């Protein structure tokens, strides 16, 4: 004989505010779960890199993720007690305020948790170690620079990735632009290893510019890459 579905009584305040399946002490476990999951969320966002954060701060994104699930459960599941959800919201908000206060009071803690600006481009060349630590690809960096009308790295004096994941760039004056690596997609496809004509060439990996002579293979003195592009000297048109 099939089991009959349990009848749900609308506005059953005992069910809305509490649940017979869990004792009052369960609220302490809810609070503990909140702290653990919130810290895990922060850790995951920190590890996966700043590009996933973008314009939101680490705290703003973490609170959205942490509260979103709790709010959804309360809206959809009839067996989720509102008292538990209140504890979740209270604990997450307290963590949010506490961590914000700590980052304001202790700059080193802020740098460790959210990260600090990291230099990605210096004097027209890529800071390769910084790029690798940030889990940032050349494609992503070049895409950000192209949105600022950058044609080649020789136009860029400095570029940083901020704690928000945004890229900030500072440019050379027109008369100071130096030969640099083209970041245009169609040029990147023309990388060569065999140098047939003497001239200035840019390493496709780090952007280091060297004067090369005709020879089968040249290794970049900075990153040891053997792919090159003729260095561009175009001025930036903003």
mmCIF file of C-alpha atoms in Angstrom:
data_model
loop_
_atom_site.group_PDB
_atom_site.id
_atom_site.type_symbol
_atom_site.label_atom_id
_atom_site.label_comp_id
_atom_site.label_asym_id
_atom_site.label_seq_id
_atom_site.Cartn_x
_atom_site.Cartn_y
_atom_site.Cartn_z
ATOM 1 C CA UNK A 1 0.000 0.000 0.000
ATOM 2 C CA UNK A 2 1.608 3.322 -1.037
ATOM 3 C CA UNK A 3 2.661 5.704 1.704
ATOM 4 C CA UNK A 4 0.622 8.869 1.915
ATOM 5 C CA UNK A 5 2.523 12.160 1.633
ATOM 6 C CA UNK A 6 2.685 14.108 4.854
ATOM 7 C CA UNK A 7 0.208 16.962 4.884
ATOM 8 C CA UNK A 8 1.803 20.370 5.262
ATOM 9 C CA UNK A 9 -0.124 22.799 7.422
ATOM 10 C CA UNK A 10 0.398 26.380 6.172
ATOM 11 C CA UNK A 11 1.773 28.823 8.746
ATOM 12 C CA UNK A 12 2.575 26.127 11.238
ATOM 13 C CA UNK A 13 4.684 28.324 13.526
ATOM 14 C CA UNK A 14 6.248 25.340 15.256
ATOM 15 C CA UNK A 15 7.541 24.110 11.867
ATOM 16 C CA UNK A 16 8.439 27.621 10.635
ATOM 17 C CA UNK A 17 10.504 28.614 13.642
ATOM 18 C CA UNK A 18 11.695 25.268 14.879
ATOM 19 C CA UNK A 19 11.861 21.590 13.964
ATOM 20 C CA UNK A 20 11.100 18.535 16.036
ATOM 21 C CA UNK A 21 14.064 16.721 14.486
ATOM 22 C CA UNK A 22 16.694 18.913 16.150
ATOM 23 C CA UNK A 23 17.167 19.963 19.798
ATOM 24 C CA UNK A 24 17.879 23.596 20.764
ATOM 25 C CA UNK A 25 21.606 22.825 21.097
ATOM 26 C CA UNK A 26 21.650 22.215 17.347
ATOM 27 C CA UNK A 27 21.813 26.011 16.915
ATOM 28 C CA UNK A 28 25.400 25.896 18.193
ATOM 29 C CA UNK A 29 26.227 23.371 15.488
ATOM 30 C CA UNK A 30 24.609 25.677 12.912
ATOM 31 C CA UNK A 31 26.847 28.514 14.101
ATOM 32 C CA UNK A 32 29.913 26.252 13.909
ATOM 33 C CA UNK A 33 28.965 25.148 10.394
ATOM 34 C CA UNK A 34 28.628 28.822 9.362
ATOM 35 C CA UNK A 35 32.096 29.731 10.607
ATOM 36 C CA UNK A 36 33.670 26.700 8.938
ATOM 37 C CA UNK A 37 31.934 27.113 5.571
ATOM 38 C CA UNK A 38 32.538 30.879 5.512
ATOM 39 C CA UNK A 39 36.265 30.443 6.133
ATOM 40 C CA UNK A 40 36.415 27.673 3.519
ATOM 41 C CA UNK A 41 34.699 29.997 1.038
ATOM 42 C CA UNK A 42 37.255 32.734 1.700
ATOM 43 C CA UNK A 43 40.092 30.234 1.321
ATOM 44 C CA UNK A 44 38.724 28.917 -1.974
ATOM 45 C CA UNK A 45 38.362 32.431 -3.391
ATOM 46 C CA UNK A 46 41.882 33.300 -2.246
ATOM 47 C CA UNK A 47 43.394 30.189 -3.827
ATOM 48 C CA UNK A 48 41.544 30.347 -7.140
ATOM 49 C CA UNK A 49 42.879 33.822 -7.844
ATOM 50 C CA UNK A 50 41.727 37.394 -8.174
ATOM 51 C CA UNK A 51 40.248 37.084 -11.625
ATOM 52 C CA UNK A 52 37.284 35.242 -10.168
ATOM 53 C CA UNK A 53 36.601 38.119 -7.806
ATOM 54 C CA UNK A 54 36.680 40.967 -10.335
ATOM 55 C CA UNK A 55 35.005 44.185 -9.125
ATOM 56 C CA UNK A 56 33.657 42.724 -5.885
ATOM 57 C CA UNK A 57 35.875 42.577 -2.838
ATOM 58 C CA UNK A 58 36.723 39.175 -1.412
ATOM 59 C CA UNK A 59 34.367 39.788 1.511
ATOM 60 C CA UNK A 60 31.491 40.956 -0.655
ATOM 61 C CA UNK A 61 31.691 37.878 -2.857
ATOM 62 C CA UNK A 62 32.072 35.513 0.094
ATOM 63 C CA UNK A 63 29.035 36.915 1.882
ATOM 64 C CA UNK A 64 26.947 36.620 -1.285
ATOM 65 C CA UNK A 65 27.916 32.959 -1.643
ATOM 66 C CA UNK A 66 27.480 32.169 2.035
ATOM 67 C CA UNK A 67 24.093 33.818 2.457
ATOM 68 C CA UNK A 68 22.738 32.837 -0.939
ATOM 69 C CA UNK A 69 22.508 29.172 -0.079
ATOM 70 C CA UNK A 70 20.965 29.832 3.332
ATOM 71 C CA UNK A 71 18.367 32.178 1.875
ATOM 72 C CA UNK A 72 17.498 29.699 -0.860
ATOM 73 C CA UNK A 73 16.967 26.864 1.615
ATOM 74 C CA UNK A 74 14.635 29.007 3.700
ATOM 75 C CA UNK A 75 12.601 29.977 0.654
ATOM 76 C CA UNK A 76 12.165 26.526 -0.890
ATOM 77 C CA UNK A 77 12.375 23.815 1.776
ATOM 78 C CA UNK A 78 9.496 23.478 4.173
ATOM 79 C CA UNK A 79 11.588 21.544 6.702
ATOM 80 C CA UNK A 80 14.189 24.326 7.104
ATOM 81 C CA UNK A 81 13.521 26.164 10.343
ATOM 82 C CA UNK A 82 13.693 29.957 10.180
ATOM 83 C CA UNK A 83 15.481 30.035 13.528
ATOM 84 C CA UNK A 84 18.394 28.170 11.968
ATOM 85 C CA UNK A 85 18.496 30.626 9.066
ATOM 86 C CA UNK A 86 18.553 33.564 11.488
ATOM 87 C CA UNK A 87 21.592 32.040 13.206
ATOM 88 C CA UNK A 88 23.291 31.554 9.835
ATOM 89 C CA UNK A 89 22.742 35.188 8.840
ATOM 90 C CA UNK A 90 23.824 36.489 12.246
ATOM 91 C CA UNK A 91 27.053 34.469 12.318
ATOM 92 C CA UNK A 92 28.011 35.298 8.723
ATOM 93 C CA UNK A 93 27.377 39.016 9.254
ATOM 94 C CA UNK A 94 29.428 38.980 12.452
ATOM 95 C CA UNK A 95 32.275 37.269 10.600
ATOM 96 C CA UNK A 96 32.009 39.842 7.830
ATOM 97 C CA UNK A 97 32.231 42.763 10.275
ATOM 98 C CA UNK A 98 35.021 41.123 12.296
ATOM 99 C CA UNK A 99 37.227 40.378 9.287
ATOM 100 C CA UNK A 100 36.652 43.851 7.856
ATOM 101 C CA UNK A 101 37.734 45.401 11.166
ATOM 102 C CA UNK A 102 40.818 43.177 11.248
ATOM 103 C CA UNK A 103 41.838 44.161 7.716
ATOM 104 C CA UNK A 104 41.462 47.836 8.594
ATOM 105 C CA UNK A 105 43.464 47.518 11.812
ATOM 106 C CA UNK A 106 46.178 45.220 10.481
ATOM 107 C CA UNK A 107 47.364 45.990 6.910
ATOM 108 C CA UNK A 108 49.519 42.863 6.812
ATOM 109 C CA UNK A 109 46.496 40.714 7.580
ATOM 110 C CA UNK A 110 44.626 42.471 4.763
ATOM 111 C CA UNK A 111 47.497 41.817 2.340
ATOM 112 C CA UNK A 112 47.597 38.154 3.344
ATOM 113 C CA UNK A 113 43.848 37.620 3.077
ATOM 114 C CA UNK A 114 42.848 39.768 0.099
ATOM 115 C CA UNK A 115 46.251 40.137 -1.504
ATOM 116 C CA UNK A 116 48.084 43.314 -2.456
ATOM 117 C CA UNK A 117 48.761 44.878 -5.851
ATOM 118 C CA UNK A 118 51.223 42.788 -7.863
ATOM 119 C CA UNK A 119 53.389 44.163 -10.655
ATOM 120 C CA UNK A 120 52.821 42.257 -13.895
ATOM 121 C CA UNK A 121 54.594 44.498 -16.418
ATOM 122 C CA UNK A 122 57.697 46.600 -15.780
ATOM 123 C CA UNK A 123 59.443 48.739 -18.376
ATOM 124 C CA UNK A 124 57.716 47.067 -21.296
ATOM 125 C CA UNK A 125 58.366 43.450 -20.243
ATOM 126 C CA UNK A 126 56.320 40.868 -18.331
ATOM 127 C CA UNK A 127 57.311 39.989 -14.766
ATOM 128 C CA UNK A 128 57.129 36.263 -15.423
ATOM 129 C CA UNK A 129 57.275 35.026 -11.806
ATOM 130 C CA UNK A 130 54.431 37.327 -10.784
ATOM 131 C CA UNK A 131 52.302 36.124 -13.693
ATOM 132 C CA UNK A 132 52.745 32.509 -12.676
ATOM 133 C CA UNK A 133 51.925 33.176 -9.012
ATOM 134 C CA UNK A 134 48.695 34.940 -9.972
ATOM 135 C CA UNK A 135 47.484 32.046 -12.166
ATOM 136 C CA UNK A 136 47.012 34.662 -14.874
ATOM 137 C CA UNK A 137 47.419 33.782 -18.548
ATOM 138 C CA UNK A 138 48.953 35.940 -21.254
ATOM 139 C CA UNK A 139 45.608 35.890 -23.004
ATOM 140 C CA UNK A 140 43.863 37.438 -19.983
ATOM 141 C CA UNK A 141 46.532 40.088 -19.411
ATOM 142 C CA UNK A 142 46.747 41.063 -23.069
ATOM 143 C CA UNK A 143 42.962 41.238 -23.292
ATOM 144 C CA UNK A 144 42.900 43.725 -20.399
ATOM 145 C CA UNK A 145 45.619 45.839 -22.005
ATOM 146 C CA UNK A 146 43.951 45.840 -25.418
ATOM 147 C CA UNK A 147 40.851 47.332 -23.798
ATOM 148 C CA UNK A 148 43.114 50.262 -22.907
ATOM 149 C CA UNK A 149 44.199 50.634 -26.552
ATOM 150 C CA UNK A 150 47.598 49.026 -25.949
ATOM 151 C CA UNK A 151 49.123 47.553 -29.098
ATOM 152 C CA UNK A 152 52.438 46.340 -27.724
ATOM 153 C CA UNK A 153 54.174 46.078 -24.332
ATOM 154 C CA UNK A 154 56.686 48.786 -25.215
ATOM 155 C CA UNK A 155 53.876 51.293 -24.618
ATOM 156 C CA UNK A 156 53.422 50.110 -21.006
ATOM 157 C CA UNK A 157 55.657 51.441 -18.245
ATOM 158 C CA UNK A 158 53.951 49.573 -15.407
ATOM 159 C CA UNK A 159 50.934 47.305 -14.995
ATOM 160 C CA UNK A 160 49.516 45.879 -11.772
ATOM 161 C CA UNK A 161 46.808 43.427 -10.883
ATOM 162 C CA UNK A 162 44.825 44.900 -7.999
ATOM 163 C CA UNK A 163 43.269 43.022 -5.078
ATOM 164 C CA UNK A 164 39.929 43.262 -6.911
ATOM 165 C CA UNK A 165 41.343 41.422 -9.941
ATOM 166 C CA UNK A 166 41.352 44.528 -12.140
ATOM 167 C CA UNK A 167 44.478 45.448 -14.114
ATOM 168 C CA UNK A 168 45.886 48.984 -13.730
ATOM 169 C CA UNK A 169 48.311 50.302 -16.350
ATOM 170 C CA UNK A 170 50.644 53.284 -16.650
ATOM 171 C CA UNK A 171 51.992 54.289 -20.042
ATOM 172 C CA UNK A 172 55.050 55.868 -21.596
ATOM 173 C CA UNK A 173 54.788 59.235 -23.277
ATOM 174 C CA UNK A 174 54.805 58.994 -27.083
ATOM 175 C CA UNK A 175 58.448 60.034 -27.363
ATOM 176 C CA UNK A 176 59.460 57.437 -24.736
ATOM 177 C CA UNK A 177 57.731 54.401 -26.268
ATOM 178 C CA UNK A 178 60.230 51.587 -26.693
ATOM 179 C CA UNK A 179 60.209 48.493 -28.925
ATOM 180 C CA UNK A 180 57.928 45.846 -27.449
ATOM 181 C CA UNK A 181 56.014 42.617 -27.879
ATOM 182 C CA UNK A 182 52.875 42.973 -29.975
ATOM 183 C CA UNK A 183 49.759 41.788 -28.102
ATOM 184 C CA UNK A 184 47.486 41.747 -31.134
ATOM 185 C CA UNK A 185 46.049 38.238 -31.679
ATOM 186 C CA UNK A 186 46.901 38.153 -35.390
ATOM 187 C CA UNK A 187 50.532 39.062 -34.664
ATOM 188 C CA UNK A 188 50.855 36.476 -31.900
ATOM 189 C CA UNK A 189 50.098 33.739 -34.434
ATOM 190 C CA UNK A 190 53.210 34.698 -36.431
ATOM 191 C CA UNK A 191 55.808 33.774 -33.787
ATOM 192 C CA UNK A 192 59.049 32.401 -35.240
ATOM 193 C CA UNK A 193 62.103 30.500 -34.022
ATOM 194 C CA UNK A 194 64.317 30.957 -37.089
ATOM 195 C CA UNK A 195 65.688 34.498 -37.337
ATOM 196 C CA UNK A 196 66.348 35.373 -40.961
ATOM 197 C CA UNK A 197 66.958 39.104 -40.649
ATOM 198 C CA UNK A 198 68.880 41.074 -38.044
ATOM 199 C CA UNK A 199 66.793 43.386 -35.904
ATOM 200 C CA UNK A 200 64.932 43.885 -32.629
ATOM 201 C CA UNK A 201 62.755 40.936 -31.602
ATOM 202 C CA UNK A 202 60.493 40.440 -28.585
ATOM 203 C CA UNK A 203 60.201 37.165 -26.691
ATOM 204 C CA UNK A 204 56.627 35.895 -26.956
ATOM 205 C CA UNK A 205 56.696 34.601 -23.369
ATOM 206 C CA UNK A 206 58.074 37.505 -21.307
ATOM 207 C CA UNK A 207 58.314 40.370 -23.802
ATOM 208 C CA UNK A 208 62.083 40.815 -23.394
ATOM 209 C CA UNK A 209 63.450 42.663 -26.434
ATOM 210 C CA UNK A 210 66.788 41.592 -27.907
ATOM 211 C CA UNK A 211 68.725 42.479 -31.043
ATOM 212 C CA UNK A 212 69.067 39.153 -32.855
ATOM 213 C CA UNK A 213 71.165 38.093 -35.825
ATOM 214 C CA UNK A 214 70.250 35.438 -38.416
ATOM 215 C CA UNK A 215 70.576 32.079 -36.700
ATOM 216 C CA UNK A 216 68.471 28.909 -36.363
ATOM 217 C CA UNK A 217 67.615 29.355 -32.687
ATOM 218 C CA UNK A 218 67.856 32.007 -29.994
ATOM 219 C CA UNK A 219 66.851 31.408 -26.376
ATOM 220 C CA UNK A 220 65.495 34.326 -24.381
ATOM 221 C CA UNK A 221 68.029 35.243 -21.653
ATOM 222 C CA UNK A 222 65.170 35.800 -19.173
ATOM 223 C CA UNK A 223 62.746 32.906 -19.650
ATOM 224 C CA UNK A 224 64.597 30.652 -22.156
ATOM 225 C CA UNK A 225 61.697 30.721 -24.617
ATOM 226 C CA UNK A 226 62.767 30.404 -28.274
ATOM 227 C CA UNK A 227 59.729 32.021 -29.910
ATOM 228 C CA UNK A 228 60.060 35.606 -31.136
ATOM 229 C CA UNK A 229 58.148 38.378 -32.855
ATOM 230 C CA UNK A 230 59.569 41.475 -34.552
ATOM 231 C CA UNK A 231 59.413 44.210 -31.924
ATOM 232 C CA UNK A 232 56.722 46.849 -32.547
ATOM 233 C CA UNK A 233 57.405 50.563 -32.133
ATOM 234 C CA UNK A 234 53.882 51.883 -32.724
ATOM 235 C CA UNK A 235 52.692 54.725 -30.535
ATOM 236 C CA UNK A 236 49.612 54.312 -28.402
ATOM 237 C CA UNK A 237 46.448 56.001 -29.674
ATOM 238 C CA UNK A 238 44.008 56.391 -26.772
#
